[in-house]
Coordinates of N, CA and C and ligand atoms in Angstrom, one line a residue:
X590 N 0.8 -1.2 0.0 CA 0.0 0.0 0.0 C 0.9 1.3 0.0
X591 N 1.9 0.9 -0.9 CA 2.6 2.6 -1.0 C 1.6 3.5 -1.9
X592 N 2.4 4.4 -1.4 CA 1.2 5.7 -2.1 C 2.2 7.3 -2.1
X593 N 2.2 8.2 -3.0 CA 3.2 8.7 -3.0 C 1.9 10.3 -2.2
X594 N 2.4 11.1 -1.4 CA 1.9 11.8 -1.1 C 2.0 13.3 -1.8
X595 N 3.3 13.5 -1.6 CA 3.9 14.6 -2.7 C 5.0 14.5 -3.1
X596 N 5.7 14.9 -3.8 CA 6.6 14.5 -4.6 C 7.8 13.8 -3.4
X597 N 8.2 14.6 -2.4 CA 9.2 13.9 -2.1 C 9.0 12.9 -0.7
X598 N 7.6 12.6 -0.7 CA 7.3 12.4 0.4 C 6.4 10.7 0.3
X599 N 6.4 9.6 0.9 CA 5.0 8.6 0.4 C 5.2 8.2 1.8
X600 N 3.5 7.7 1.4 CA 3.0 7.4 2.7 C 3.8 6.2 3.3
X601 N 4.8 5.0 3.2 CA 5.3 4.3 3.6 C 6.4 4.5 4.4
X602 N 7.1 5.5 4.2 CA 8.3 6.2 5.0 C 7.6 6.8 6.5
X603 N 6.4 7.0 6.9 CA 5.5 7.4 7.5 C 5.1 5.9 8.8
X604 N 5.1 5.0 8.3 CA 4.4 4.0 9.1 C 5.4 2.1 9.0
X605 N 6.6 2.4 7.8 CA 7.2 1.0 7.8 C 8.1 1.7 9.0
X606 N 8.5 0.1 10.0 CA 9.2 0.3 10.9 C 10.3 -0.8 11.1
X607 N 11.3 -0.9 10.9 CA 12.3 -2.0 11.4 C 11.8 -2.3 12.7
X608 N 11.5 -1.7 13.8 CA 11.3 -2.4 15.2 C 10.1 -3.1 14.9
X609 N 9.1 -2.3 14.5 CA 7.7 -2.9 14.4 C 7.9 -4.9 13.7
X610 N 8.4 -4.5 12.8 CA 8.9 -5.7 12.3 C 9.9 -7.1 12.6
X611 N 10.5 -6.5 13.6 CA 11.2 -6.9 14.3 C 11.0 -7.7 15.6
X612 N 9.3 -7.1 16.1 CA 8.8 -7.7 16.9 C 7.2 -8.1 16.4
X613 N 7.1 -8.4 15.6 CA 5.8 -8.7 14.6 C 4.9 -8.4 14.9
X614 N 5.2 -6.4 15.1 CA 3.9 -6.1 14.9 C 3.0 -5.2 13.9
X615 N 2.4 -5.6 13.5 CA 1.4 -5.1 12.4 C 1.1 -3.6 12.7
X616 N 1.9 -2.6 11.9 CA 1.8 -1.3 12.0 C 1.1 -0.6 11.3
X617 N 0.5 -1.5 10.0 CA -0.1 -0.9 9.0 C -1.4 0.3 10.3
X618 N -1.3 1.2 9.0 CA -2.5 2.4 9.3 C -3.8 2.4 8.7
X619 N -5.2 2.2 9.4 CA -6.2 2.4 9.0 C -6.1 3.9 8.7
X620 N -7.6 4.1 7.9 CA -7.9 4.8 6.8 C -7.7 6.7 8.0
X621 N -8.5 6.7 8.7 CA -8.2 7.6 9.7 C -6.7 8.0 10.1
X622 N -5.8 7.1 10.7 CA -4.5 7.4 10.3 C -3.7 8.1 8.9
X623 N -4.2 7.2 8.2 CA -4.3 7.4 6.7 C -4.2 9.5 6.7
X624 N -5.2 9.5 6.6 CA -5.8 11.0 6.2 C -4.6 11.8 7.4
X625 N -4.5 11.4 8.5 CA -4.0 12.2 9.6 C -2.2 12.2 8.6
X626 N -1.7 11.2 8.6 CA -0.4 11.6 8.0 C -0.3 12.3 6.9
X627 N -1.0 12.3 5.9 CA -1.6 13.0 4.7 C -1.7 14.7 5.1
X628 N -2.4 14.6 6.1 CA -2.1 16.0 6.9 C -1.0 16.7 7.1
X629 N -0.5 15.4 8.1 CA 0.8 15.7 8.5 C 2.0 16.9 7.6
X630 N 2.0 15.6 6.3 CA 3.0 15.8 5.0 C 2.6 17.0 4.5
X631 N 1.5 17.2 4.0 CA 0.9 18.5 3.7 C 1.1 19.7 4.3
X632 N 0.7 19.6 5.7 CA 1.1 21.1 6.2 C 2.3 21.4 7.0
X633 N 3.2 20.3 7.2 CA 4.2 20.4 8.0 C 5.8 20.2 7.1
X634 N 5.5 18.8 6.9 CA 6.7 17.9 6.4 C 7.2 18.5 4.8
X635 N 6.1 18.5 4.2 CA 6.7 18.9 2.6 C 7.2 20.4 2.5
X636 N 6.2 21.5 3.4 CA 6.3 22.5 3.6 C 8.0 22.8 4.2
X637 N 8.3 21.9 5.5 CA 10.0 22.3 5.8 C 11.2 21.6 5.0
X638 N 10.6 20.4 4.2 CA 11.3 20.1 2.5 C 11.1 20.8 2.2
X639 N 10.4 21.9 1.7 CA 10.6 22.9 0.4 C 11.8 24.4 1.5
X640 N 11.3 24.4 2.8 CA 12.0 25.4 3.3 C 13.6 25.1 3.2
X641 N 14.2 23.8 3.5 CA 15.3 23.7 3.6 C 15.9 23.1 2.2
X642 N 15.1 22.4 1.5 CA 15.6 22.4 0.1 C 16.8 21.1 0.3
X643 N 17.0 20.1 1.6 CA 17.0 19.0 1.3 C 16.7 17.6 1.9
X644 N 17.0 16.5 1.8 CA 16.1 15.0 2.1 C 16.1 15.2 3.4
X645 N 15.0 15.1 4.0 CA 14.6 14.4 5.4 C 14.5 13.5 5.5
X646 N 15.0 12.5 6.8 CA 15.5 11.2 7.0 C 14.7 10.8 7.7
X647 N 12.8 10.4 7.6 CA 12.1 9.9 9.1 C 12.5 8.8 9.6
X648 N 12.7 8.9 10.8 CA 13.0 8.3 11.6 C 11.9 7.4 12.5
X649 N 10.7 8.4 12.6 CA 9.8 7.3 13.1 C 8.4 8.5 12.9
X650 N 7.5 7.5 12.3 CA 6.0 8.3 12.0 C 4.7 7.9 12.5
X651 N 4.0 7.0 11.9 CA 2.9 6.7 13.3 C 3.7 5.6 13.4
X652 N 2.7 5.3 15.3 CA 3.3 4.1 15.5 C 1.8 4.0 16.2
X653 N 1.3 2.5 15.8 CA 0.4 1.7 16.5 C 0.5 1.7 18.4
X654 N -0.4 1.3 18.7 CA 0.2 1.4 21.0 C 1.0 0.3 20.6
X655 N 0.9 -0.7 19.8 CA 2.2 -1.8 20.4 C 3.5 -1.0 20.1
X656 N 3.5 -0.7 19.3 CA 4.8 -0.2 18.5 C 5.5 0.9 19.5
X657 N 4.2 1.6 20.0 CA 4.5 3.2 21.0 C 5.0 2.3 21.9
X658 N 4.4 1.4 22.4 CA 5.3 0.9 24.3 C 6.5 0.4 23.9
X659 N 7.0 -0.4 22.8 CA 7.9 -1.4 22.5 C 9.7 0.2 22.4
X660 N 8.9 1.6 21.7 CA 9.9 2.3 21.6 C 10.0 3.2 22.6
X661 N 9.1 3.0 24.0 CA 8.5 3.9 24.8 C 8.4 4.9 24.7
X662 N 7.4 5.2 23.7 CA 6.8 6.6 23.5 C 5.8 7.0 24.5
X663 N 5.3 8.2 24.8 CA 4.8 9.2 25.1 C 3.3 8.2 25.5
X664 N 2.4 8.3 26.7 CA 1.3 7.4 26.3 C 0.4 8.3 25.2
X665 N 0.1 9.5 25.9 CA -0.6 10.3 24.6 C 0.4 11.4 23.1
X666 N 1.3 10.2 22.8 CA 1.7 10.9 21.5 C 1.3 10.9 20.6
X667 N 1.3 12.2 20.0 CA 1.0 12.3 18.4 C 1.4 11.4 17.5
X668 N 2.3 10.3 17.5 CA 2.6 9.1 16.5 C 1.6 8.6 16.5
X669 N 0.6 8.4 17.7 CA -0.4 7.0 17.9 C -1.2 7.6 17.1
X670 N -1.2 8.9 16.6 CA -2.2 9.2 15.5 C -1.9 9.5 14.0
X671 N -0.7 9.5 13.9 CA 0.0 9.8 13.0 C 0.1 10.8 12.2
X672 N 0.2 12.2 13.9 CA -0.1 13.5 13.7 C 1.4 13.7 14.2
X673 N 2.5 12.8 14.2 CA 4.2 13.7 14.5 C 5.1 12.9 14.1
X674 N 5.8 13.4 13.8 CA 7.1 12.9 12.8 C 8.8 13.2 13.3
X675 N 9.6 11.8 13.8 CA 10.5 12.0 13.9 C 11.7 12.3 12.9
X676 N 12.0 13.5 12.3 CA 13.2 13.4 11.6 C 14.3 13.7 11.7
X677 N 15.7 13.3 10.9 CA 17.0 14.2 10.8 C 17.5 14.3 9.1
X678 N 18.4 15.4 9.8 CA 18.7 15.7 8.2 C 20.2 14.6 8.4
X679 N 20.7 14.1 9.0 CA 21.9 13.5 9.5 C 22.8 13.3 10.5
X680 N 22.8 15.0 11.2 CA 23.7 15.0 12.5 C 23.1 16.4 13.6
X681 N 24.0 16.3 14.4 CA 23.1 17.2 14.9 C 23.5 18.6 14.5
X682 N 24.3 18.7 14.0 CA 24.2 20.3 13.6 C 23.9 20.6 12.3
X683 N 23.3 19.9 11.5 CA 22.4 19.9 10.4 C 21.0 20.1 11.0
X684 N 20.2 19.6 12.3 CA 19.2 19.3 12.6 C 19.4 20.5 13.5
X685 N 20.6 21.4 14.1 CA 20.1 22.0 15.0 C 19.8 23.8 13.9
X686 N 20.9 23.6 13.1 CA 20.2 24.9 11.5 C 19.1 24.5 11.6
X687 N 18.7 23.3 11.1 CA 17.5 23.1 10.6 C 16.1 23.7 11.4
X688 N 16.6 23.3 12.7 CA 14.9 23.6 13.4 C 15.4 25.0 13.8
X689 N 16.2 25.7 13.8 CA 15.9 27.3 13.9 C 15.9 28.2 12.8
X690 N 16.0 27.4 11.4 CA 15.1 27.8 10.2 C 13.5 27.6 10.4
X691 N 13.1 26.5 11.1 CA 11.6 25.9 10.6 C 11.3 26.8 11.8
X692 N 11.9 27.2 13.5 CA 11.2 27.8 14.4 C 10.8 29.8 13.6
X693 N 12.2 30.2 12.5 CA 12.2 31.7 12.1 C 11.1 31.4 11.1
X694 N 10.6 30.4 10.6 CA 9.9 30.6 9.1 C 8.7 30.9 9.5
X695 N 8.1 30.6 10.6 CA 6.7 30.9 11.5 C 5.9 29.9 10.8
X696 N 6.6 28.3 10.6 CA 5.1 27.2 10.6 C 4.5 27.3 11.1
X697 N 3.1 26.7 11.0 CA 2.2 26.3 11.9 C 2.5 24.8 12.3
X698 N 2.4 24.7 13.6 CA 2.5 23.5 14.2 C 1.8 23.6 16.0
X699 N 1.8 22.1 16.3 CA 1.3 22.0 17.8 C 2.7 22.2 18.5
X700 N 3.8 21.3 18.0 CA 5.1 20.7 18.8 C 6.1 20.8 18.1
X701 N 7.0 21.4 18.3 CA 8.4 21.2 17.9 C 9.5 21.0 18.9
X702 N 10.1 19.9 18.9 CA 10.9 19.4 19.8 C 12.5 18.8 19.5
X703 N 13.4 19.9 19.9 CA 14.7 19.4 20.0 C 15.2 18.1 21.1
X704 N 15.2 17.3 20.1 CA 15.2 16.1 21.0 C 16.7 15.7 21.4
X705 N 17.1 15.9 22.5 CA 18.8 15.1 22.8 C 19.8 15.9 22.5
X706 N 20.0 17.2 22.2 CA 20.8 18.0 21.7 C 20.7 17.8 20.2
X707 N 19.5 18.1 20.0 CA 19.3 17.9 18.0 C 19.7 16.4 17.7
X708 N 19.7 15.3 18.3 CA 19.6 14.2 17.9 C 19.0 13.6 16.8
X709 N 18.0 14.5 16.9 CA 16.8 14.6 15.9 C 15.4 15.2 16.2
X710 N 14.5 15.9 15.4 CA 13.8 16.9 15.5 C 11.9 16.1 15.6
X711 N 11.3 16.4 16.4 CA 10.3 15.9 16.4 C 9.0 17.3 16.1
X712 N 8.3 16.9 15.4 CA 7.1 17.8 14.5 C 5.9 17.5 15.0
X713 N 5.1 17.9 16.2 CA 3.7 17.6 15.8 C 2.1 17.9 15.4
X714 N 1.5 17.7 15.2 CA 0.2 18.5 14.6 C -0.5 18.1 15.9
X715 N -2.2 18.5 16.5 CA -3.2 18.2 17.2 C -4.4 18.4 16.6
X716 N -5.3 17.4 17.4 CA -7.0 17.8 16.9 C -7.4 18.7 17.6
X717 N -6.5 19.5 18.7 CA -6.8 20.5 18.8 C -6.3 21.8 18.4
X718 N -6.6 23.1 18.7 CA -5.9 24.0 18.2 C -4.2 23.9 18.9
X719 N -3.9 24.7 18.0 CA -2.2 24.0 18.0 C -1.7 24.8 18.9
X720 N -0.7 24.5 19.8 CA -0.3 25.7 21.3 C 1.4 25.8 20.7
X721 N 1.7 25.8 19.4 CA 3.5 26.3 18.8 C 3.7 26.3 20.5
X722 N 4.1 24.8 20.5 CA 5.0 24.8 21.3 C 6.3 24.7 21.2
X723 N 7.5 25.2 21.6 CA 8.7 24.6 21.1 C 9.3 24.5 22.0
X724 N 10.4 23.0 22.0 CA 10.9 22.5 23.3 C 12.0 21.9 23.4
X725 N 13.2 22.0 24.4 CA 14.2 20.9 24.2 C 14.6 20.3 25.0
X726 N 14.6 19.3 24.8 CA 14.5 17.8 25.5 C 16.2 17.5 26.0
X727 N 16.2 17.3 27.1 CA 18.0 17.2 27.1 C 18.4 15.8 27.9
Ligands
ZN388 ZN1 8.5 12.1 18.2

């Protein structure tokens, strides 16, 4: 069920997981997830691909609850809806430019999270209105 969302983006890079797989679990995304990452790509993800002009490396996109406890995510994270997106551009000081282009460009977002000293940058959307938060995890 690949599906290409926008040009540099498909919906598989979003929800295939080596861990998932690893521990046989079935990550696939129903159709509601579906739309939510579609979201995601659309107002977040393609948007800071076009701002930085190059590849984003996701690192981890929805995750199912098995998948969330197995990587101990967040109990109420945005992955489990497949409203946030772990990425890097490579290292951390590619990812730490990076998120203080995406914090000057004035996205819209719920979460932006420097994770680990820019380890890698976490993005996320809400079903509610969005509180631009921005944060760093140390
Ligand atoms: Zn995350």
């Amino acid at each position: 069920m690949n599906m290409k969302i926008t040009n540099n983006f498909d919906l598989e890079e979003f929800w295939v997981s080596p861990t998932a797989k690893k521990y046989g679990i079935d990550n696939t995304p129903n159709a509601i997830i579906e739309a939510n990452i579609k979201s995601l790509v659309l107002s977040v993800m393609q948007p800071i691909r076009d701002l930085l002009g190059v590849p984003l490396i996701i690192n981890s996109g929805y995750r199912c609850p098995a998948l969330n406890v197995k990587v101990k995510g967040a109990d109420k994270s945005k992955h489990l809806l497949g409203l946030a997106c772990d990425f890097t551009l490579g290292n951390r000081v590619k990812n730490e430019a990076a998120f203080k282009k995406i914090v000057a460009s004035g996205l819209n977002f719920d979460q932006l999270i420097d994770e680990y000293d820019y380890s890698w940058i976490h993005i996320g959307l809400s079903t509610t209105p969005y509180r631009k938060q921005i944060l760093h995890l140390k």
